[in-house]
Short mmCIF file of C-alpha atoms in Angstrom, two decimals:
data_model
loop_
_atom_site.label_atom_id
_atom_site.label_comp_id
_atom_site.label_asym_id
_atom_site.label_seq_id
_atom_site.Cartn_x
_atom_site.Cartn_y
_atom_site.Cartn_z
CA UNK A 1 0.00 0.00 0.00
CA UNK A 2 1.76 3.00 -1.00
CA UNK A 3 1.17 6.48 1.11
CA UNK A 4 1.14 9.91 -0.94
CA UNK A 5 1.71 12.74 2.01
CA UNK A 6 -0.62 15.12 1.34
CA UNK A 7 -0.39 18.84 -0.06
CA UNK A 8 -1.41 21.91 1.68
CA UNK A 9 -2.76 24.62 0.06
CA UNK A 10 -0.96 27.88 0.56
CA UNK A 11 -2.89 30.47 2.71
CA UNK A 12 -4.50 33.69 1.80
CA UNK A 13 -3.26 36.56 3.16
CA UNK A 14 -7.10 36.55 5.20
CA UNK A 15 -5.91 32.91 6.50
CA UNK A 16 -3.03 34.40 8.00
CA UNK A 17 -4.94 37.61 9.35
CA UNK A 18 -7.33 34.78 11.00
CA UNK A 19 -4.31 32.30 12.18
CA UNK A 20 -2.38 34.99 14.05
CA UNK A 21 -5.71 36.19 15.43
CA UNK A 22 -6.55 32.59 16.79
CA UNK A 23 -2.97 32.42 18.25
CA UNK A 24 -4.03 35.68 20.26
CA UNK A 25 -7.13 34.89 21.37
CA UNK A 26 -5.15 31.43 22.72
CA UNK A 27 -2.30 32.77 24.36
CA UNK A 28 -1.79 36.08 24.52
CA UNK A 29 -5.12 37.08 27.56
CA UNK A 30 -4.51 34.12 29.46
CA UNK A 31 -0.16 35.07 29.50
CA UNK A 32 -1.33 38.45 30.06
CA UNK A 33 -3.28 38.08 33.31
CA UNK A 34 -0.30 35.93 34.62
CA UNK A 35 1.91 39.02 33.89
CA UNK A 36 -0.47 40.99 35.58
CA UNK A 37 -0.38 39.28 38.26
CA UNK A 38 3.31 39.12 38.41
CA UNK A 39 3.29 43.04 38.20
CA UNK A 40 1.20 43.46 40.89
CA UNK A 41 3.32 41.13 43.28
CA UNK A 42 6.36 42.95 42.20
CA UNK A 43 5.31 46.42 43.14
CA UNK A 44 2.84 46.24 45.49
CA UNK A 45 5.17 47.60 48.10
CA UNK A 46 4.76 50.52 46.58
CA UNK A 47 1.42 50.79 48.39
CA UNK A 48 2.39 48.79 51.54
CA UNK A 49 5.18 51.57 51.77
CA UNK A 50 3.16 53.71 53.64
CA UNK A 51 1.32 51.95 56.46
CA UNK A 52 4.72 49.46 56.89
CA UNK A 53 6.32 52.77 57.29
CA UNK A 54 4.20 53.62 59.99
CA UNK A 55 3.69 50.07 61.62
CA UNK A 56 7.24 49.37 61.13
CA UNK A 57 9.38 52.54 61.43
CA UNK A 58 11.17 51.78 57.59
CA UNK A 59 12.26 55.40 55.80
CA UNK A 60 12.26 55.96 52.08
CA UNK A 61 15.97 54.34 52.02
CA UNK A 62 14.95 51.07 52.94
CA UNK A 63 12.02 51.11 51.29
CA UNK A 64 14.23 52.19 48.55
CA UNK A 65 16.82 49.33 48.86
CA UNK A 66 14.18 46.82 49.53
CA UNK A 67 12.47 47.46 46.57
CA UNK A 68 15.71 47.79 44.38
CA UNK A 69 16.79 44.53 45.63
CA UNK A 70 14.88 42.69 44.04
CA UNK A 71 16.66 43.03 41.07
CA UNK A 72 19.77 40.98 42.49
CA UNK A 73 17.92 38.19 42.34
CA UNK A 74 16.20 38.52 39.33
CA UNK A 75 19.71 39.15 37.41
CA UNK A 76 21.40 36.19 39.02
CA UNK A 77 18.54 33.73 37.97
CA UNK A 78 17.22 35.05 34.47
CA UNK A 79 19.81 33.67 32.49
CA UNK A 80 19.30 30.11 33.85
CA UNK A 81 15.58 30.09 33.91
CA UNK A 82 15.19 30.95 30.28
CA UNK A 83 17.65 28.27 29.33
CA UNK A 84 15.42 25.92 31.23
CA UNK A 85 12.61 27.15 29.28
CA UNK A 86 14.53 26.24 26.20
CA UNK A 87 15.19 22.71 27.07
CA UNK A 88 11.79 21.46 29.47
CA UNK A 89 9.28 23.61 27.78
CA UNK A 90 7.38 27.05 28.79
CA UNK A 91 4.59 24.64 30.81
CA UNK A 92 6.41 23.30 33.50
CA UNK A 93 8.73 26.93 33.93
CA UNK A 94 5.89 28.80 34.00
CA UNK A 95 4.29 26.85 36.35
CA UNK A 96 7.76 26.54 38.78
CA UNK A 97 7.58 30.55 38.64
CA UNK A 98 4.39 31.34 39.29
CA UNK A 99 3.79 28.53 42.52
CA UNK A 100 7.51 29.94 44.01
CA UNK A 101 7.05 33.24 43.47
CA UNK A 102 2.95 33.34 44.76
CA UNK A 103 4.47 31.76 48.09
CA UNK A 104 7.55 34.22 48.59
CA UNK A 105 5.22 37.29 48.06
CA UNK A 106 2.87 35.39 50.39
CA UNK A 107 5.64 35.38 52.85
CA UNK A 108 6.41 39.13 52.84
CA UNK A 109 3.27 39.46 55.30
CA UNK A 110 5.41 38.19 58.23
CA UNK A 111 8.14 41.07 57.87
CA UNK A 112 9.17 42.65 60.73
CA UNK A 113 12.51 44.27 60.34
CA UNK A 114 14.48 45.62 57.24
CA UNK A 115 16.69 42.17 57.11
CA UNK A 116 13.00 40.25 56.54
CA UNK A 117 12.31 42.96 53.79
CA UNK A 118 15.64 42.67 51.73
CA UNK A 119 15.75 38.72 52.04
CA UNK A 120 12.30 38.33 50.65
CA UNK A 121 12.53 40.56 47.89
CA UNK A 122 16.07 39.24 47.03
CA UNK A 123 14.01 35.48 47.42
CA UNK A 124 11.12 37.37 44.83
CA UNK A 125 13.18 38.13 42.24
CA UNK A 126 15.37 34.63 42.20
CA UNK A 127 11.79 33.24 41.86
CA UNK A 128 10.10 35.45 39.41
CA UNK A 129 13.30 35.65 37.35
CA UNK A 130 13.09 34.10 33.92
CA UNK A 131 9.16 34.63 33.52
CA UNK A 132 9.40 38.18 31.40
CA UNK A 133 12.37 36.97 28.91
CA UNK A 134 10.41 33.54 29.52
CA UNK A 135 7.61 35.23 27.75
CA UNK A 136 9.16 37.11 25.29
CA UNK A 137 10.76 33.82 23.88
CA UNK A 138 7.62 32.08 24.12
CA UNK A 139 5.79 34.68 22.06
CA UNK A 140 8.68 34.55 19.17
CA UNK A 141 7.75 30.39 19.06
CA UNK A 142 4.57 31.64 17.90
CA UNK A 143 4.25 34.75 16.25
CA UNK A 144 7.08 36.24 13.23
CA UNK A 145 8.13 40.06 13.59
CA UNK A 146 5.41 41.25 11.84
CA UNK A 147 3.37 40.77 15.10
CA UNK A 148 5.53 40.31 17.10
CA UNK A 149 5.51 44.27 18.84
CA UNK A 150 1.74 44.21 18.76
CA UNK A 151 1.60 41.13 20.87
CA UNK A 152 4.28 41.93 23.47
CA UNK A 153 2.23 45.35 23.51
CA UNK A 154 -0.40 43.83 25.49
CA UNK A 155 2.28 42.41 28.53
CA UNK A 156 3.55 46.25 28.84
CA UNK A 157 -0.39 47.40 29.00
CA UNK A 158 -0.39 44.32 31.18
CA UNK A 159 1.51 46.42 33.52
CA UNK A 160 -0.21 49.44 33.60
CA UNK A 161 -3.86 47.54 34.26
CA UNK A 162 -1.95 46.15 37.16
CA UNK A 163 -1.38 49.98 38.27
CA UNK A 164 -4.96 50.15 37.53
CA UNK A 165 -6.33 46.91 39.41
CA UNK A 166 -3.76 46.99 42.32
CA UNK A 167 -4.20 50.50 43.06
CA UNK A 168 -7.93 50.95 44.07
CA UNK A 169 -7.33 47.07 45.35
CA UNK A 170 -4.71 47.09 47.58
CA UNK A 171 -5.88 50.46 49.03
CA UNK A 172 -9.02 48.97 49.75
CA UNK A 173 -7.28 45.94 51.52
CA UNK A 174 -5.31 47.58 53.76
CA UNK A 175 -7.98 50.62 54.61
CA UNK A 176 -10.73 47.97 55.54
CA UNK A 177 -8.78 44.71 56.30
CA UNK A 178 -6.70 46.22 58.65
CA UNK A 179 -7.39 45.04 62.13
CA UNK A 180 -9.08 41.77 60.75
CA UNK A 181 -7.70 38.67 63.02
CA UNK A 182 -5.22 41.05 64.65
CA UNK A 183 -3.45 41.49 61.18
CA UNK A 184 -2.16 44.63 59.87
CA UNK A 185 -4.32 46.13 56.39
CA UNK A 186 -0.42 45.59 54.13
CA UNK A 187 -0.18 42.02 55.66
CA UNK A 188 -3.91 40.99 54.32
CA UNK A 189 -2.60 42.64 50.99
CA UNK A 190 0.41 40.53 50.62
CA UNK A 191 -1.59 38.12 51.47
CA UNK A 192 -4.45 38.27 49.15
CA UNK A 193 -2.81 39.52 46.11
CA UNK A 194 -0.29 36.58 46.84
CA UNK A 195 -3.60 33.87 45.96
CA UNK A 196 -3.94 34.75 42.15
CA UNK A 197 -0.30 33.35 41.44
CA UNK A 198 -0.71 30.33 43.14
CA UNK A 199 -4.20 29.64 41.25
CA UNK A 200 -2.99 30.59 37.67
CA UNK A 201 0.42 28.53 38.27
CA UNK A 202 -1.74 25.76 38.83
CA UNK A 203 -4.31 26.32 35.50
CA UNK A 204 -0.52 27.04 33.00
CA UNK A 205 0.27 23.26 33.51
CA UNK A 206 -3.06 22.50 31.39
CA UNK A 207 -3.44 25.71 29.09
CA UNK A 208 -0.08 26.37 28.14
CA UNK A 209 1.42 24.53 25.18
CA UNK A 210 4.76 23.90 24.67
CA UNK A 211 5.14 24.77 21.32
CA UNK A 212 3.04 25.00 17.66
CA UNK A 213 3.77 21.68 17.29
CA UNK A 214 2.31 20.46 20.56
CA UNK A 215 -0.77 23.06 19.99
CA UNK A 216 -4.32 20.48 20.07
CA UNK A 217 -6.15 23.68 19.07
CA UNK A 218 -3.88 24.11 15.59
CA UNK A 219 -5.20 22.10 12.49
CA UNK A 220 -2.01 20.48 10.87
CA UNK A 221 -2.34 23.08 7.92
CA UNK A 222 -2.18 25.63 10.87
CA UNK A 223 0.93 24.47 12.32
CA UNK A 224 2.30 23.96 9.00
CA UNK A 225 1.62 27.51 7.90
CA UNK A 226 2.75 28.93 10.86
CA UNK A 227 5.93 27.18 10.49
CA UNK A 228 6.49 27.78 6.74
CA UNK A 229 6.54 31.84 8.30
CA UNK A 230 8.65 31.58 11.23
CA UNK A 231 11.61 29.23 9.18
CA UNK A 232 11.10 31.87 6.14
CA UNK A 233 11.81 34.74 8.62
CA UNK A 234 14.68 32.80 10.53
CA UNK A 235 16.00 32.17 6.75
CA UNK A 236 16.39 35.75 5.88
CA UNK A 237 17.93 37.14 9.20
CA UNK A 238 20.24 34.14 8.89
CA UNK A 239 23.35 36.46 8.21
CA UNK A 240 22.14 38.57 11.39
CA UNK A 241 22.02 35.17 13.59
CA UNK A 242 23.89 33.57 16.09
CA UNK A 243 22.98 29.62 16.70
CA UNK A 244 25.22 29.46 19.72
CA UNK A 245 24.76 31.06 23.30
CA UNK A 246 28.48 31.20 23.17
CA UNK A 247 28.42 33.45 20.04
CA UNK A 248 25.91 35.31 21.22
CA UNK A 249 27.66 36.38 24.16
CA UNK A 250 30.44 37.25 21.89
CA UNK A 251 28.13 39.49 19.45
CA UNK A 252 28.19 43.29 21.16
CA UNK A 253 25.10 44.03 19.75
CA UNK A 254 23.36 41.84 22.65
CA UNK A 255 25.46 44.45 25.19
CA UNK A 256 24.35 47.75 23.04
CA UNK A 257 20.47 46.06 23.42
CA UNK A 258 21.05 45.63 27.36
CA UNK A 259 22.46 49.46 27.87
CA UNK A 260 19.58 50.74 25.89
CA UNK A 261 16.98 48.12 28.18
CA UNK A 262 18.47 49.54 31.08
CA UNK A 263 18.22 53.26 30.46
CA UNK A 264 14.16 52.13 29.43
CA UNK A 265 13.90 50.14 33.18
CA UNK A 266 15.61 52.70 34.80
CA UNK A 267 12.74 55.08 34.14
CA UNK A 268 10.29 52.47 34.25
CA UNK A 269 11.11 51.04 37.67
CA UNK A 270 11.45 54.16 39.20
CA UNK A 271 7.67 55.84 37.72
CA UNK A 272 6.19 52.07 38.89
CA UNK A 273 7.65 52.03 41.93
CA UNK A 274 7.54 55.85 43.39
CA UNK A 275 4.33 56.49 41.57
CA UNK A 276 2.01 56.27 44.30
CA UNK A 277 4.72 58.40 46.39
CA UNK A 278 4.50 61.12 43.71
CA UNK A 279 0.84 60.96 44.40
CA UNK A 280 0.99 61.31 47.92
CA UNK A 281 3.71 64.04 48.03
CA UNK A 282 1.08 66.65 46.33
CA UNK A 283 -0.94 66.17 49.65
CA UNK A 284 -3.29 63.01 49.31
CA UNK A 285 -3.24 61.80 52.55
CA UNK A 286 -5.34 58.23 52.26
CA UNK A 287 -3.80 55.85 51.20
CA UNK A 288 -7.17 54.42 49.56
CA UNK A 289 -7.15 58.05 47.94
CA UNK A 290 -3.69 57.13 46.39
CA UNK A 291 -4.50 54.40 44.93
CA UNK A 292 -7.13 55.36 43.42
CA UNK A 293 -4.63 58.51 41.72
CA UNK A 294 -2.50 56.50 41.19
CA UNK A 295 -4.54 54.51 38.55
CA UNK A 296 -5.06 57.21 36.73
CA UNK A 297 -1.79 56.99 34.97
CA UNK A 298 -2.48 53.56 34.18
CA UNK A 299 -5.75 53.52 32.88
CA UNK A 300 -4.59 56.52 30.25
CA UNK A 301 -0.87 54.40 30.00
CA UNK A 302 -2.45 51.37 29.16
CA UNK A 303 -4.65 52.90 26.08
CA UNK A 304 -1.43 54.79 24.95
CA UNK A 305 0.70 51.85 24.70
CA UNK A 306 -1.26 49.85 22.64
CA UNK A 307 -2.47 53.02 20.62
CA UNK A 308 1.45 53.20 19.85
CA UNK A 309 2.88 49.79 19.75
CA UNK A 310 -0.21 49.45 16.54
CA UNK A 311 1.00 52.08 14.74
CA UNK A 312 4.72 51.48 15.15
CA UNK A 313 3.94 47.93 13.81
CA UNK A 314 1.41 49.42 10.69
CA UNK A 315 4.53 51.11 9.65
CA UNK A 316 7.22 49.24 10.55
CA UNK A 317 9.02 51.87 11.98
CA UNK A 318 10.94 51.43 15.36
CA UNK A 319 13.70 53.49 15.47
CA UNK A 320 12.00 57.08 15.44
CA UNK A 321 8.93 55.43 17.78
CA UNK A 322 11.58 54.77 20.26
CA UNK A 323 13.74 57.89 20.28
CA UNK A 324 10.08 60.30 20.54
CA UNK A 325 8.56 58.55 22.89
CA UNK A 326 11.73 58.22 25.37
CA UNK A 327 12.42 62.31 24.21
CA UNK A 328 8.57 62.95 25.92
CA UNK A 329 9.02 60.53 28.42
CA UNK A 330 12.39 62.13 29.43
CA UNK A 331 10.47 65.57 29.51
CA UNK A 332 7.47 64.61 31.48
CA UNK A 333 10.03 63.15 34.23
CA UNK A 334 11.79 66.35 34.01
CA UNK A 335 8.02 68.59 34.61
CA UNK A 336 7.57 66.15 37.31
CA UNK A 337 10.15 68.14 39.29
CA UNK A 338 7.83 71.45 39.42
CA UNK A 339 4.36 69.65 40.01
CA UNK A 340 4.35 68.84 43.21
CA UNK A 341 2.32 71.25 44.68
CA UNK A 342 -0.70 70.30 42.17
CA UNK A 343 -2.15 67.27 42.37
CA UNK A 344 -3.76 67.99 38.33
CA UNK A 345 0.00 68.62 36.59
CA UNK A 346 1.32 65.77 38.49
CA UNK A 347 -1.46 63.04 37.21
CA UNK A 348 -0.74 64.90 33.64
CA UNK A 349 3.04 64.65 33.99
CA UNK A 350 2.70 61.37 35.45
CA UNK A 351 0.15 59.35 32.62
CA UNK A 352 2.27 60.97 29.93
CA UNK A 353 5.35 59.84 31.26
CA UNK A 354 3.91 56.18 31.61
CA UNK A 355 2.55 56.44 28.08
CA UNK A 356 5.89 57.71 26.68
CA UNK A 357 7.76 54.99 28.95
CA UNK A 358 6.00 52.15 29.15
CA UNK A 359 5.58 52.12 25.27
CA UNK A 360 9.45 51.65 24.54
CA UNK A 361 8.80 48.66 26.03
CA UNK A 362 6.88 46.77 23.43
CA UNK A 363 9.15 48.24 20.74
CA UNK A 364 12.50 47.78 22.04
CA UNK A 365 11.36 43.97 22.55
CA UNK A 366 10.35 43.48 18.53
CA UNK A 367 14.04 44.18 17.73
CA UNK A 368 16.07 41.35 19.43
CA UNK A 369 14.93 38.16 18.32
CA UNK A 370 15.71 39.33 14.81
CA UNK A 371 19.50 38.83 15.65
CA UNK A 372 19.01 35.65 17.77
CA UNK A 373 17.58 31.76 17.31
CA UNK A 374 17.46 28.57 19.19
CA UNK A 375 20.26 28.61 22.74
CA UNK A 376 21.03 31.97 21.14
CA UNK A 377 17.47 33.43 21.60
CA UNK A 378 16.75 31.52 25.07
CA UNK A 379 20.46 32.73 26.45
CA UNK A 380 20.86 35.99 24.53
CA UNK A 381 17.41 37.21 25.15
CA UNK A 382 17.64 36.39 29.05
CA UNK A 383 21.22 38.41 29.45
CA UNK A 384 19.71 41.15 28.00
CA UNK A 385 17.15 41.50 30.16
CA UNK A 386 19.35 40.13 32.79
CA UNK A 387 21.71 43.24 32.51
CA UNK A 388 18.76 45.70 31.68
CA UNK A 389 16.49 44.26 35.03
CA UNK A 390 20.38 46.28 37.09
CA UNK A 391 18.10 49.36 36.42
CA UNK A 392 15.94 47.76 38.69
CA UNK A 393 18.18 47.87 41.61
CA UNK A 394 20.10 50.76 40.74
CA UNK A 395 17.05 52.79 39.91
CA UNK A 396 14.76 52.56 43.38
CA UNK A 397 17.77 52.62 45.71
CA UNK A 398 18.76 56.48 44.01
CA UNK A 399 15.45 57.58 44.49
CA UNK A 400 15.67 56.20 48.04
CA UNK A 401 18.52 57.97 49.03
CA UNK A 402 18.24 60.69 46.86
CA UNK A 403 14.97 61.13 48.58
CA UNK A 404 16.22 60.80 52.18
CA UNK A 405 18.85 62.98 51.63
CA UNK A 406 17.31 65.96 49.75
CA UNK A 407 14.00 65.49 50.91
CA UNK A 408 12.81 65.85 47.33
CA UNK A 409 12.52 63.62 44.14
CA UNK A 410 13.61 66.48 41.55
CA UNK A 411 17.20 65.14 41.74
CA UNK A 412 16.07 61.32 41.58
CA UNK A 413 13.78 62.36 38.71
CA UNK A 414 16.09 64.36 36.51
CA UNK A 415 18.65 61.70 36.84
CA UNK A 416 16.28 59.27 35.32
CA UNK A 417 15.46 61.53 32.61
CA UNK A 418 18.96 61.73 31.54
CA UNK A 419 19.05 58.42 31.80
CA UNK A 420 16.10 57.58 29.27
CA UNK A 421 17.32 60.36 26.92
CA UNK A 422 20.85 58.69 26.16
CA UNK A 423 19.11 55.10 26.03
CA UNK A 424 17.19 56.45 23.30
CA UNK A 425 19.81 58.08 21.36
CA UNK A 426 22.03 55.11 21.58
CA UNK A 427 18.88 52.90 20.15
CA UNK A 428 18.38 55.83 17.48
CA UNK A 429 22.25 56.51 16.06
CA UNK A 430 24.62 53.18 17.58
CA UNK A 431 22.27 50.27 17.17
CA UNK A 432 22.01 51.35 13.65
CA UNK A 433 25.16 51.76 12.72
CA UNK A 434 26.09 47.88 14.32
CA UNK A 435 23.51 46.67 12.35
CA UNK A 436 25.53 47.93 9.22
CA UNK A 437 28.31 46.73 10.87
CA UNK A 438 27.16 43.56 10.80
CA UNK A 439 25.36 43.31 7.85
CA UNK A 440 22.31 42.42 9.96
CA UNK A 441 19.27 42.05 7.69
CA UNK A 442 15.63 42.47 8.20
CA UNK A 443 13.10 45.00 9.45
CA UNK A 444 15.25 46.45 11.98
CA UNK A 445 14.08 50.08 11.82
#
C-alpha cells in the first residue's frame, strides 16, 4: 500500500490575518493576566510603603533598597531560567515561577525588620526571574516580527492595568482589612494579592502549550503555515544570527540592546515604583485616595501603549517610535520636578510619562529576536534583560537615598530623565550603525 503525504494549500493573506488572530485569542489574555499578576506582586510595596512605614518605622531608604533589591535576584537567575525554558518547555517553567514566586510574596506578610524585607525581595526576584524573557521567547515560538511588537504590547499594558487593578485594590485591603484577626491592612494585601499566582500557576500546567507543534487547538495546515513563516523569517535574518549562546555572548550588539533596556527600566522602575509616592507628596493623605490617583496613569498608559505599539507595527518603523517617545518621556520626568504642589499637573506629567515609557517597552522587545535563534534566543534574550532588570536595583535605591537625603525627588527624577534620553539616542544613532556593521538584515528600523 503506497502512502502519498498530502499537499497543503498555501494560505491567503485573510488565512493568516485569521491564524495569528486565533494564536491571540489562545495565548496572549490568558499570559497576560499571569503578567499581571506578576506586576502586581512585584510592586505592590509601593502601596504597603506607607502603612509598613508607619507600623514598622522603615524610611524611604529602605524602602528604597528593599524594593531595588529585588533586582539581584532577578539578574542572578534570568539567564538560567530561560535556558530551562529552552530545554523542558514554557509549561512546566511557567508553572515553577508562578507557585515559588505566589508563596515568597505570600511570605512578605510576616516582615518585621528591614533584614526580613531585603531577604524576601532578594528570594522574589530569584523566583520570578526568567518569567518576562520567559515570555518574550515564548511569544517569538509563535508569532514572526510582523506581530511580534503588537503582541508583546499587550504584557507592557499588562503592567499598567496592574497599576490600575492593584491601586484601588490594595488600598481597599489595607484601609478595611486592617485590624481583621489582629493582622495589619499591608499584611492581608500581601496576602491576598499573593492567591492569584498560586491559582494561575496551577491552570498554566493545562493551558499552556509547549510549542506549535504540541498546539491540540492548531489544524495540521495551521501548524504547517505557521511554520512555513517563522523558518522563512529565521532564513532571511540568517546572516544577522547567532545559533550558539556562546556566540551570542560574543556578538556586542546583545550588550548595546542591554544598555539601551536599562536606560528604558531605569525610568520604568522608578515611575512604577515611586508612583504612588509622587501621588501622595502633592498632599493626598489616604492611602485608599492614592491608589485610586494613582490609577489614573495607568488607565490613560495602558490605552497609549497599545495606541502606539499598533502604529509602530502598521509602519514598521521602530527606530524614530523609540527615540520620541523616550524624548517625551524624558520631559514629562523632568516637569515632574515642578508639580508637586498640584495634584492635576502631576497626574498629567505622570500618565504621559507612563505612556511615553511604558511604550518603549513593546518596541525595544520586537528588535532582538531578529539577531538571535534557538540557545542563542533563550540565552541571549535572558542576558539582556538580565543586565537591563540592574536598572531595577540601581534605579529605586537612588530615588531612596536621593529622597532621604534631599527630601525631594527632583534630583532622583532628573537623573532618570537623563538616563532615558541617552538610552534612546544610543537605540536611534549606535544600534544602527552595528547593524551595518554587521550586515544584519531584516526590518530592523
Amino acid at each position: 500500500m503506497s502512502w502519498t503525504q498530502p499537499v497543503l494549500k498555501p494560505m491567503t493573506a485573510v488565512d493568516r490575518d485569521a491564524l495569528y488572530r486565533k494564536i491571540s485569542r489562545r495565548i496572549v489574555p490568558f499570559l497576560v493576566i499571569c503578567f499581571v499578576v506578576a506586576f502586581l506582586d512585584r510592586v505592590n510595596i509601593s502601596y504597603a510603603k506607607f502603612q509598613m512605614q508607619q507600623d514598622l518605622g522603615f524610611g524611604d531608604a529602605v524602602y528604597g533598597l528593599a524594593a531595588g533589591v529585588f533586582a539581584i535576584g532577578y539578574v542572578l537567575f534570568e539567564i538560567p531560567s530561560n535556558l530551562l525554558l529552552a530545554r523542558y518547555g514554557a509549561r512546566r517553567t511557567f508553572v515553577r515561577i508562578m507557585v515559588c514566586w505566589g508563596l515568597v510574596s505570600m511570605a512578605m506578610m510576616f516582615v518585621t525588620e528591614p533584614m526580613h524585607f531585603y531577604v524576601l525581595r532578594i528570594l522574589l526576584g530569584v523566583f520570578e526571574a526568567g518569567f518576562y524573557p520567559g515570555l518574550m521567547l515564548y511569544l517569538a515560538y509563535w508569532f514572526p516580527s510582523r506581530h511580534y511588537a503588537k503582541a508583546v504590547s499587550w504584557f507592557i499594558a499588562g503592567s499598567s492595568i496592574a497599576g490600575l487593578i492593584g491601586g484601588p485594590l490594595s488600598g481597599w485591603i489595607m484601609r478595611d482589612m486592617a485590624g481583621v484577626l489582629g493582622l495589619h491592612g499591608w499584611q492581608w494585601m500581601f496576602f491576598l494579592e499573593a492567591l492569584p499566582a498560586i491559582f494561575l500557576g496551577a491552570v498554566a500546567y493545562f493551558y499552556v502549550s509547549d510549542s506549535p507543534g504540541s498546539a491540540r487547538w492548531l489544524s495540521a495546515e495551521e501548524k504547517a503555515a505557521l511554520t512555513r513563516d517563522l523558518a522563512a523569517e529565521n532564513h532571511t535574518h540568517a546572516n544577522a544570527r547567532s545559533d550558539s549562546f556562546r556566540a551570542a555572548l560574543r556578538n556586542p550588539i546583545i550588550y548595546i540592546f542591554a544598555a539601551i533596556y536599562f536606560a528604558v527600566n531605569c525610568a520604568a522602575y522608578g515611575l512604577v515604583l515611586w508612583l504612588p509616592s509622587l501621588v501622595h507628596a502633592t498632599g493626598v493623605g489616604s492611602v485608599f485616595e492614592v491608589g485610586l490617583l494613582s490609577a489614573i496613569p495607568n488607565v490613560v498608559g495602558a490605552v497609549g501603549i497599545i495606541l502606539l505599539c499598533r502604529h509602530s507595527d502598521a509602519t514598521g518603523e521602530r527606530r524614530w517610535h523609540f527615540l520620541a517617545s523616550a524624548s517625551i518621556g524624558a520631559l514629562a520626568l523632568l516637569t515632574l520636578t515642578v508639580t508637586t504642589r498640584s495634584l492635576p499637573l502631576t497626574i498629567i506629567a505622570l500618565s504621559v510619562a507612563v505612556i511615553a515609557t511604558y511604550s518603549l517597552l513593546p518596541i525595544f522587545w520586537a528588535t532582538p529576536h531578529a539577531f538571535l535563534t534557538g540557545s542563542a534566543a533563550a540565552g541571549g534574550l535572558a542576558l539582556i534583560s538580565s543586565i537591563g532588570q540592574l536598572a531595577g536595583f540601581v534605579s529605586p535605591y537612588v530615588m531612596g537615598l536621593t529622597k532621604a537625603h534631599t527630601a525631594s525627588f527632583s534630583l532622583g527624577l532628573s537623573l532618570m530623565a537623563i538616563v532615558l534620553f541617552v538610552g534612546a539616542l544610543v537605540m536611534a544613532v549606535v544600534l544602527p550603525w552595528q547593524r551595518e556593521a554587521v550586515q544584519a538584515v531584516g526590518d530592523l528600523r
